[in-house]
PDB file of C-alpha atoms in Angstrom:
ATOM      1  CA  MET A   1      79.468  44.039  63.734  1.00 34.00           C
ATOM      2  CA  GLU A   2      78.598  44.740  60.099  1.00 31.00           C
ATOM      3  CA  ILE A   3      81.022  47.008  58.271  1.00 32.00           C
ATOM      4  CA  GLY A   4      79.452  49.325  55.691  1.00 33.00           C
ATOM      5  CA  GLN A   5      76.174  51.108  55.235  1.00 37.00           C
ATOM      6  CA  GLN A   6      72.802  49.577  55.941  1.00 39.00           C
ATOM      7  CA  PRO A   7      70.714  48.747  52.809  1.00 38.00           C
ATOM      8  CA  MET A   8      68.417  51.754  53.302  1.00 37.00           C
ATOM      9  CA  MET A   9      71.360  54.112  53.647  1.00 38.00           C
ATOM     10  CA  GLN A  10      72.974  52.640  50.535  1.00 37.00           C
ATOM     11  CA  SER A  11      69.764  53.210  48.573  1.00 39.00           C
ATOM     12  CA  GLN A  12      69.508  56.802  49.751  1.00 40.00           C
ATOM     13  CA  GLU A  13      73.149  57.425  48.853  1.00 39.00           C
ATOM     14  CA  SER A  14      72.607  55.947  45.373  1.00 38.00           C
ATOM     15  CA  LYS A  15      69.660  58.266  44.778  1.00 39.00           C
ATOM     16  CA  LYS A  16      71.765  61.220  45.851  1.00 41.00           C
ATOM     17  CA  LEU A  17      74.623  60.234  43.539  1.00 42.00           C
ATOM     18  CA  ASN A  18      72.221  59.781  40.619  1.00 50.00           C
ATOM     19  CA  LYS A  19      71.260  63.435  40.965  1.00 67.00           C
ATOM     20  CA  SER A  20      74.804  64.686  41.564  1.00 87.00           C
ATOM     21  CA  SER A  21      75.893  67.368  39.155  1.00 92.00           C
ATOM     22  CA  VAL A  22      78.749  69.550  38.000  1.00 94.00           C
ATOM     23  CA  LEU A  23      77.915  73.245  37.807  1.00 96.00           C
ATOM     24  CA  THR A  24      79.752  75.269  35.174  1.00 96.00           C
ATOM     25  CA  ILE A  25      79.354  79.046  35.268  1.00 97.00           C
ATOM     26  CA  LEU A  26      80.417  81.098  32.243  1.00 95.00           C
ATOM     27  CA  LEU A  27      80.841  84.771  33.126  1.00 94.00           C
ATOM     28  CA  SER A  28      81.304  87.893  31.075  1.00 93.00           C
ATOM     29  CA  LEU A  29      80.428  91.499  31.863  1.00 91.00           C
ATOM     30  CA  LYS A  30      77.394  91.132  29.594  1.00 90.00           C
ATOM     31  CA  ALA A  31      75.875  87.808  30.646  1.00 92.00           C
ATOM     32  CA  ILE A  32      76.090  84.643  32.728  1.00 95.00           C
ATOM     33  CA  SER A  33      75.454  81.091  31.529  1.00 94.00           C
ATOM     34  CA  PHE A  34      74.806  78.216  33.951  1.00 95.00           C
ATOM     35  CA  TYR A  35      75.219  74.564  32.962  1.00 94.00           C
ATOM     36  CA  PHE A  36      74.335  71.621  35.192  1.00 94.00           C
ATOM     37  CA  ASN A  37      75.814  68.359  33.899  1.00 92.00           C
ATOM     38  CA  SER A  38      75.546  64.888  35.381  1.00 92.00           C
ATOM     39  CA  TYR A  39      78.574  64.150  37.547  1.00 90.00           C
ATOM     40  CA  HIS A  40      78.683  60.593  36.182  1.00 88.00           C
ATOM     41  CA  SER A  41      77.572  60.774  32.541  1.00 88.00           C
ATOM     42  CA  ASN A  42      78.307  64.465  31.763  1.00 86.00           C
ATOM     43  CA  ASN A  43      74.856  64.723  30.152  1.00 88.00           C
ATOM     44  CA  LEU A  44      73.300  68.168  30.361  1.00 89.00           C
ATOM     45  CA  ILE A  45      70.645  68.295  33.091  1.00 90.00           C
ATOM     46  CA  ASP A  46      69.720  71.965  33.060  1.00 90.00           C
ATOM     47  CA  SER A  47      70.988  75.311  31.781  1.00 91.00           C
ATOM     48  CA  ARG A  48      70.112  78.960  32.031  1.00 93.00           C
ATOM     49  CA  PHE A  49      71.231  82.210  30.439  1.00 92.00           C
ATOM     50  CA  VAL A  50      70.825  85.607  32.107  1.00 93.00           C
ATOM     51  CA  SER A  51      72.053  88.952  30.813  1.00 90.00           C
ATOM     52  CA  LEU A  52      72.955  92.269  32.388  1.00 87.00           C
ATOM     53  CA  GLU A  53      70.455  94.769  31.112  1.00 78.00           C
ATOM     54  CA  ASP A  54      72.127  98.074  31.879  1.00 70.00           C
ATOM     55  CA  ASN A  55      75.251  98.291  34.048  1.00 66.00           C
ATOM     56  CA  ASN A  56      78.083  96.193  32.648  1.00 78.00           C
ATOM     57  CA  ASP A  57      80.334  96.247  35.706  1.00 87.00           C
ATOM     58  CA  ILE A  58      81.634  93.680  38.180  1.00 89.00           C
ATOM     59  CA  SER A  59      79.348  94.849  40.993  1.00 91.00           C
ATOM     60  CA  SER A  60      76.229  94.361  38.842  1.00 92.00           C
ATOM     61  CA  LEU A  61      77.585  91.037  37.601  1.00 94.00           C
ATOM     62  CA  LEU A  62      78.084  89.795  41.155  1.00 95.00           C
ATOM     63  CA  ASP A  63      74.578  90.908  42.180  1.00 94.00           C
ATOM     64  CA  LEU A  64      73.081  89.022  39.234  1.00 95.00           C
ATOM     65  CA  LEU A  65      75.130  85.923  40.048  1.00 97.00           C
ATOM     66  CA  LYS A  66      73.987  85.935  43.681  1.00 97.00           C
ATOM     67  CA  LYS A  67      70.355  86.453  42.701  1.00 96.00           C
ATOM     68  CA  THR A  68      70.327  83.680  40.098  1.00 96.00           C
ATOM     69  CA  LEU A  69      72.159  81.101  42.215  1.00 96.00           C
ATOM     70  CA  LYS A  70      69.438  81.466  44.867  1.00 94.00           C
ATOM     71  CA  GLU A  71      66.950  80.135  42.312  1.00 93.00           C
ATOM     72  CA  PHE A  72      68.783  76.795  41.989  1.00 92.00           C
ATOM     73  CA  ASN A  73      68.891  73.805  44.307  1.00 90.00           C
ATOM     74  CA  LEU A  74      72.639  73.500  44.853  1.00 92.00           C
ATOM     75  CA  SER A  75      72.540  70.641  47.362  1.00 90.00           C
ATOM     76  CA  ASN A  76      73.567  68.033  44.763  1.00 90.00           C
ATOM     77  CA  VAL A  77      76.384  70.043  43.180  1.00 93.00           C
ATOM     78  CA  LEU A  78      79.558  68.039  43.763  1.00 93.00           C
ATOM     79  CA  LYS A  79      81.892  70.140  41.629  1.00 94.00           C
ATOM     80  CA  THR A  80      81.877  73.734  40.426  1.00 96.00           C
ATOM     81  CA  LYS A  81      83.779  75.303  37.536  1.00 96.00           C
ATOM     82  CA  LEU A  82      83.998  79.009  36.807  1.00 97.00           C
ATOM     83  CA  ILE A  83      84.862  80.074  33.263  1.00 96.00           C
ATOM     84  CA  ILE A  84      85.820  83.735  32.848  1.00 95.00           C
ATOM     85  CA  ASN A  85      85.336  85.368  29.472  1.00 94.00           C
ATOM     86  CA  ASN A  86      86.894  88.819  29.310  1.00 93.00           C
ATOM     87  CA  LYS A  87      89.397  90.726  27.175  1.00 93.00           C
ATOM     88  CA  LEU A  88      91.915  91.069  30.020  1.00 93.00           C
ATOM     89  CA  SER A  89      94.195  88.250  28.914  1.00 95.00           C
ATOM     90  CA  THR A  90      97.373  87.622  26.969  1.00 95.00           C
ATOM     91  CA  LEU A  91      99.408  84.614  25.826  1.00 97.00           C
ATOM     92  CA  VAL A  92     103.090  84.227  26.714  1.00 97.00           C
ATOM     93  CA  PRO A  93     105.423  81.428  25.531  1.00 97.00           C
ATOM     94  CA  ASN A  94     106.874  79.444  28.435  1.00 97.00           C
ATOM     95  CA  GLU A  95     110.425  80.168  27.295  1.00 97.00           C
ATOM     96  CA  LEU A  96     109.830  83.913  27.720  1.00 96.00           C
ATOM     97  CA  TYR A  97     107.713  83.770  30.874  1.00 97.00           C
ATOM     98  CA  ASN A  98     108.795  85.413  34.143  1.00 96.00           C
ATOM     99  CA  GLU A  99     106.317  85.100  37.015  1.00 93.00           C
ATOM    100  CA  THR A 100     107.251  88.542  38.373  1.00 94.00           C
ATOM    101  CA  LEU A 101     106.104  90.225  35.154  1.00 94.00           C
ATOM    102  CA  ASN A 102     102.471  89.108  34.901  1.00 93.00           C
ATOM    103  CA  LYS A 103     101.057  92.637  34.983  1.00 91.00           C
ATOM    104  CA  ASP A 104     103.725  93.848  32.585  1.00 92.00           C
ATOM    105  CA  TYR A 105     102.625  91.273  30.018  1.00 93.00           C
ATOM    106  CA  LEU A 106      99.022  92.394  30.389  1.00 92.00           C
ATOM    107  CA  LYS A 107      99.519  96.156  30.375  1.00 87.00           C
ATOM    108  CA  TYR A 108     100.294  96.243  26.646  1.00 83.00           C
ATOM    109  CA  ASN A 109      96.854  94.814  25.815  1.00 79.00           C
ATOM    110  CA  CYS A 110      94.715  95.818  28.794  1.00 82.00           C
ATOM    111  CA  ASP A 111      93.875  98.753  31.027  1.00 80.00           C
ATOM    112  CA  LEU A 112      94.786  97.655  34.550  1.00 79.00           C
ATOM    113  CA  ILE A 113      94.256  99.223  37.947  1.00 76.00           C
ATOM    114  CA  ASP A 114      96.637  98.946  40.914  1.00 77.00           C
ATOM    115  CA  ASN A 115      94.699  96.312  42.849  1.00 81.00           C
ATOM    116  CA  ASP A 116      94.097  93.980  39.887  1.00 84.00           C
ATOM    117  CA  THR A 117      95.319  90.444  40.496  1.00 90.00           C
ATOM    118  CA  THR A 118      96.402  87.932  37.862  1.00 92.00           C
ATOM    119  CA  SER A 119      95.829  84.243  37.267  1.00 95.00           C
ATOM    120  CA  ILE A 120      97.480  81.779  34.908  1.00 96.00           C
ATOM    121  CA  ASP A 121      96.235  78.849  32.834  1.00 97.00           C
ATOM    122  CA  GLU A 122      98.811  76.413  31.500  1.00 97.00           C
ATOM    123  CA  ILE A 123      98.246  75.473  27.857  1.00 97.00           C
ATOM    124  CA  ILE A 124     100.580  72.512  27.529  1.00 96.00           C
ATOM    125  CA  GLU A 125      99.463  71.774  23.962  1.00 95.00           C
ATOM    126  CA  LEU A 126     101.266  74.922  22.770  1.00 97.00           C
ATOM    127  CA  ASP A 127     103.807  75.352  25.581  1.00 97.00           C
ATOM    128  CA  ILE A 128     102.337  78.729  26.518  1.00 98.00           C
ATOM    129  CA  LYS A 129     100.663  80.420  29.458  1.00 98.00           C
ATOM    130  CA  ASN A 130      97.442  82.409  29.388  1.00 98.00           C
ATOM    131  CA  ILE A 131      97.729  85.298  31.850  1.00 96.00           C
ATOM    132  CA  TYR A 132      94.503  87.064  32.770  1.00 96.00           C
ATOM    133  CA  VAL A 133      92.698  89.210  35.309  1.00 93.00           C
ATOM    134  CA  PRO A 134      90.013  87.237  37.180  1.00 93.00           C
ATOM    135  CA  PHE A 135      86.832  88.635  38.696  1.00 92.00           C
ATOM    136  CA  GLU A 136      88.223  88.617  42.236  1.00 92.00           C
ATOM    137  CA  ASN A 137      84.936  89.543  43.962  1.00 93.00           C
ATOM    138  CA  VAL A 138      83.186  86.706  42.145  1.00 95.00           C
ATOM    139  CA  ASN A 139      85.898  84.258  43.191  1.00 95.00           C
ATOM    140  CA  ASN A 140      85.568  85.296  46.838  1.00 94.00           C
ATOM    141  CA  PHE A 141      81.795  84.866  46.721  1.00 96.00           C
ATOM    142  CA  LEU A 142      81.995  81.396  45.166  1.00 96.00           C
ATOM    143  CA  ILE A 143      84.480  80.303  47.830  1.00 95.00           C
ATOM    144  CA  GLU A 144      81.876  81.281  50.447  1.00 94.00           C
ATOM    145  CA  VAL A 145      79.179  79.276  48.650  1.00 94.00           C
ATOM    146  CA  PHE A 146      81.059  76.166  47.486  1.00 93.00           C
ATOM    147  CA  GLY A 147      84.264  76.114  49.519  1.00 91.00           C
ATOM    148  CA  SER A 148      86.399  75.358  46.477  1.00 91.00           C
ATOM    149  CA  PHE A 149      86.049  75.407  42.705  1.00 94.00           C
ATOM    150  CA  ASP A 150      88.098  75.263  39.518  1.00 94.00           C
ATOM    151  CA  PHE A 151      88.400  78.332  37.345  1.00 94.00           C
ATOM    152  CA  PHE A 152      89.812  79.037  33.898  1.00 96.00           C
ATOM    153  CA  HIS A 153      89.752  81.663  31.202  1.00 97.00           C
ATOM    154  CA  PHE A 154      87.421  80.834  28.310  1.00 97.00           C
ATOM    155  CA  SER A 155      90.164  81.427  25.745  1.00 96.00           C
ATOM    156  CA  SER A 156      92.311  78.733  27.396  1.00 97.00           C
ATOM    157  CA  ILE A 157      89.560  76.157  26.951  1.00 96.00           C
ATOM    158  CA  PHE A 158      88.885  77.392  23.424  1.00 97.00           C
ATOM    159  CA  ILE A 159      92.547  77.023  22.445  1.00 97.00           C
ATOM    160  CA  LYS A 160      92.801  73.519  23.899  1.00 96.00           C
ATOM    161  CA  LYS A 161      89.592  72.331  22.227  1.00 95.00           C
ATOM    162  CA  THR A 162      90.413  73.783  18.821  1.00 96.00           C
ATOM    163  CA  PHE A 163      94.006  72.546  18.872  1.00 96.00           C
ATOM    164  CA  ASN A 164      92.736  69.004  19.389  1.00 94.00           C
ATOM    165  CA  LYS A 165      90.372  69.366  16.409  1.00 93.00           C
ATOM    166  CA  ILE A 166      93.184  70.041  13.915  1.00 94.00           C
ATOM    167  CA  THR A 167      93.513  67.256  11.347  1.00 90.00           C
ATOM    168  CA  CYS A 168      95.287  69.112   8.528  1.00 87.00           C
ATOM    169  CA  GLU A 169      98.787  70.134   9.580  1.00 83.00           C
ATOM    170  CA  LYS A 170      99.427  72.128   6.385  1.00 87.00           C
ATOM    171  CA  CYS A 171      96.175  74.101   6.375  1.00 92.00           C
ATOM    172  CA  ILE A 172      94.919  77.339   7.870  1.00 95.00           C
ATOM    173  CA  ASN A 173      92.670  76.299  10.766  1.00 96.00           C
ATOM    174  CA  PHE A 174      90.373  79.228  11.582  1.00 97.00           C
ATOM    175  CA  TYR A 175      87.960  78.992  14.547  1.00 97.00           C
ATOM    176  CA  VAL A 176      85.513  81.478  16.043  1.00 97.00           C
ATOM    177  CA  SER A 177      83.252  81.212  19.065  1.00 94.00           C
ATOM    178  CA  PRO A 178      80.568  83.802  19.917  1.00 93.00           C
ATOM    179  CA  ASN A 179      79.688  83.682  23.613  1.00 88.00           C
ATOM    180  CA  ASN A 180      78.025  86.143  25.988  1.00 84.00           C
ATOM    181  CA  GLY A 181      78.891  89.204  23.899  1.00 88.00           C
ATOM    182  CA  LEU A 182      82.506  88.240  23.218  1.00 93.00           C
ATOM    183  CA  LEU A 183      83.844  86.773  19.981  1.00 95.00           C
ATOM    184  CA  ASN A 184      86.910  84.578  20.453  1.00 96.00           C
ATOM    185  CA  VAL A 185      89.005  84.083  17.306  1.00 98.00           C
ATOM    186  CA  ILE A 186      91.842  81.546  16.999  1.00 97.00           C
ATOM    187  CA  ILE A 187      93.881  80.796  13.868  1.00 97.00           C
ATOM    188  CA  TYR A 188      96.501  78.102  13.392  1.00 97.00           C
ATOM    189  CA  GLU A 189      98.807  77.455  10.467  1.00 96.00           C
ATOM    190  CA  GLY A 190      98.980  73.708  10.778  1.00 94.00           C
ATOM    191  CA  LYS A 191      99.355  73.348  14.549  1.00 94.00           C
ATOM    192  CA  LYS A 192     101.207  76.631  14.979  1.00 95.00           C
ATOM    193  CA  LEU A 193      99.154  79.366  16.629  1.00 97.00           C
ATOM    194  CA  ILE A 194      99.364  82.512  14.485  1.00 96.00           C
ATOM    195  CA  PHE A 195      96.471  84.635  15.792  1.00 96.00           C
ATOM    196  CA  SER A 196      94.378  84.940  18.938  1.00 96.00           C
ATOM    197  CA  ASN A 197      92.068  87.782  19.910  1.00 95.00           C
ATOM    198  CA  ILE A 198      88.784  88.603  21.612  1.00 95.00           C
ATOM    199  CA  PHE A 199      86.291  91.165  20.277  1.00 95.00           C
ATOM    200  CA  ASP A 200      83.155  92.728  21.758  1.00 93.00           C
ATOM    201  CA  TYR A 201      79.987  92.228  19.756  1.00 93.00           C
ATOM    202  CA  SER A 202      76.340  93.138  20.212  1.00 90.00           C
ATOM    203  CA  CYS A 203      74.802  91.943  16.934  1.00 92.00           C
ATOM    204  CA  LYS A 204      75.386  89.588  14.006  1.00 94.00           C
ATOM    205  CA  GLU A 205      76.800  92.432  11.923  1.00 97.00           C
ATOM    206  CA  ASP A 206      79.561  92.902  14.501  1.00 97.00           C
ATOM    207  CA  ILE A 207      80.503  89.228  14.250  1.00 96.00           C
ATOM    208  CA  LEU A 208      80.778  89.454  10.464  1.00 96.00           C
ATOM    209  CA  TYR A 209      82.793  92.672  10.672  1.00 97.00           C
ATOM    210  CA  TYR A 210      85.431  91.200  12.983  1.00 97.00           C
ATOM    211  CA  ILE A 211      85.728  87.967  11.017  1.00 96.00           C
ATOM    212  CA  LEU A 212      86.301  89.909   7.791  1.00 95.00           C
ATOM    213  CA  PHE A 213      88.704  92.231   9.607  1.00 96.00           C
ATOM    214  CA  VAL A 214      90.806  89.252  10.663  1.00 96.00           C
ATOM    215  CA  VAL A 215      90.680  87.737   7.167  1.00 95.00           C
ATOM    216  CA  ASP A 216      92.002  91.013   5.725  1.00 94.00           C
ATOM    217  CA  ASN A 217      94.778  91.461   8.267  1.00 94.00           C
ATOM    218  CA  VAL A 218      96.241  88.037   9.065  1.00 94.00           C
ATOM    219  CA  LYS A 219      98.914  86.697   6.732  1.00 89.00           C
ATOM    220  CA  ASN A 220      98.033  83.546   4.747  1.00 89.00           C
ATOM    221  CA  VAL A 221      94.328  83.917   5.565  1.00 92.00           C
ATOM    222  CA  ASN A 222      92.009  84.810   2.684  1.00 88.00           C
ATOM    223  CA  GLU A 223      88.449  84.428   1.396  1.00 85.00           C
ATOM    224  CA  GLN A 224      89.155  80.801   0.465  1.00 88.00           C
ATOM    225  CA  SER A 225      90.049  79.869   4.042  1.00 91.00           C
ATOM    226  CA  GLU A 226      87.484  77.693   5.796  1.00 94.00           C
ATOM    227  CA  ILE A 227      86.077  79.343   8.910  1.00 96.00           C
ATOM    228  CA  SER A 228      84.653  77.118  11.646  1.00 96.00           C
ATOM    229  CA  ILE A 229      82.096  78.473  14.081  1.00 94.00           C
ATOM    230  CA  ILE A 230      81.819  76.485  17.295  1.00 93.00           C
ATOM    231  CA  SER A 231      78.373  77.048  18.758  1.00 87.00           C
ATOM    232  CA  ARG A 232      75.059  75.402  19.479  1.00 83.00           C
ATOM    233  CA  LYS A 233      72.942  75.967  16.366  1.00 79.00           C
ATOM    234  CA  GLU A 234      69.785  76.608  18.326  1.00 79.00           C
ATOM    235  CA  LEU A 235      71.487  79.460  20.194  1.00 76.00           C
ATOM    236  CA  PHE A 236      73.011  81.210  17.171  1.00 83.00           C
ATOM    237  CA  ASN A 237      70.847  80.058  14.284  1.00 85.00           C
ATOM    238  CA  GLU A 238      70.022  83.601  13.115  1.00 89.00           C
ATOM    239  CA  GLU A 239      73.683  84.660  13.221  1.00 90.00           C
ATOM    240  CA  ILE A 240      74.782  81.533  11.345  1.00 90.00           C
ATOM    241  CA  LYS A 241      72.239  82.126   8.555  1.00 91.00           C
ATOM    242  CA  TYR A 242      73.417  85.712   8.230  1.00 94.00           C
ATOM    243  CA  LEU A 243      77.125  84.816   8.131  1.00 94.00           C
ATOM    244  CA  SER A 244      76.480  82.110   5.530  1.00 92.00           C
ATOM    245  CA  LYS A 245      75.431  84.813   3.046  1.00 93.00           C
ATOM    246  CA  PHE A 246      78.856  86.465   3.145  1.00 94.00           C
ATOM    247  CA  ILE A 247      81.391  83.753   4.016  1.00 93.00           C
ATOM    248  CA  LYS A 248      82.074  81.233   1.249  1.00 88.00           C
ATOM    249  CA  LYS A 249      83.484  78.432   3.364  1.00 93.00           C
ATOM    250  CA  LEU A 250      81.625  78.429   6.661  1.00 94.00           C
ATOM    251  CA  LYS A 251      81.679  75.267   8.765  1.00 94.00           C
ATOM    252  CA  ILE A 252      79.360  74.866  11.744  1.00 92.00           C
ATOM    253  CA  ILE A 253      80.574  72.759  14.660  1.00 92.00           C
ATOM    254  CA  ASP A 254      77.401  72.210  16.653  1.00 89.00           C
ATOM    255  CA  GLU A 255      78.662  71.841  20.203  1.00 88.00           C
ATOM    256  CA  ASN A 256      79.117  73.648  23.483  1.00 85.00           C
ATOM    257  CA  ILE A 257      82.827  74.404  23.770  1.00 84.00           C
ATOM    258  CA  LEU A 258      82.597  73.914  27.554  1.00 83.00           C
ATOM    259  CA  GLU A 259      81.429  70.300  27.368  1.00 76.00           C
TER     260      GLU A 259
END
């Protein structure tokens, strides 16, 4: 008796694996981005961006997610990741963290309702936790579709990626990332995190306003500080050209922060 698959079955399995993908879904209350990357090479296979036209609420977001997922062939998706981008998050040092106080940490920065749940991302690079409110209805739906998936807050990924980019441990390291109507801003002094916030924006003027607001209000940051924007140029080319007129030291890091 031969142990293993027959040659034809092996060939069919190889073809299936060659098409296998990882689906990453980036969600905010303004838009959804879908990225299909090769499971083996991580190369981008396909992507799509859809926005909420009118109602910016979780119910409308879930309806749009359901509608758009039906347009994809999901049979070759081997892994799914959900990235949540909202303002309902806060950072807490591990030495101060108490798991019974998650909502208490959040209530100083966010408007919560009684049935809100919380999730936690560990950021080992800085020995802190990111506590946030997930989109619970979205999570339940994705469990029905995929069975299991990984999920994180966008700011957790942003902090990890930017921390690992720091090469000057005596400099101000200032990073911004515009995504789906939310502007994430992170500032380090050397490798010490000194500022983290998320702002709503709807136009390039909003992005400039919040960057200049941070420059004016964060200690040791000034007009001579280099500001790095992490974004695909083709997606934010107009915004980058506009910001370049007003920001002296603007560095463009042309990449998708989720890759």
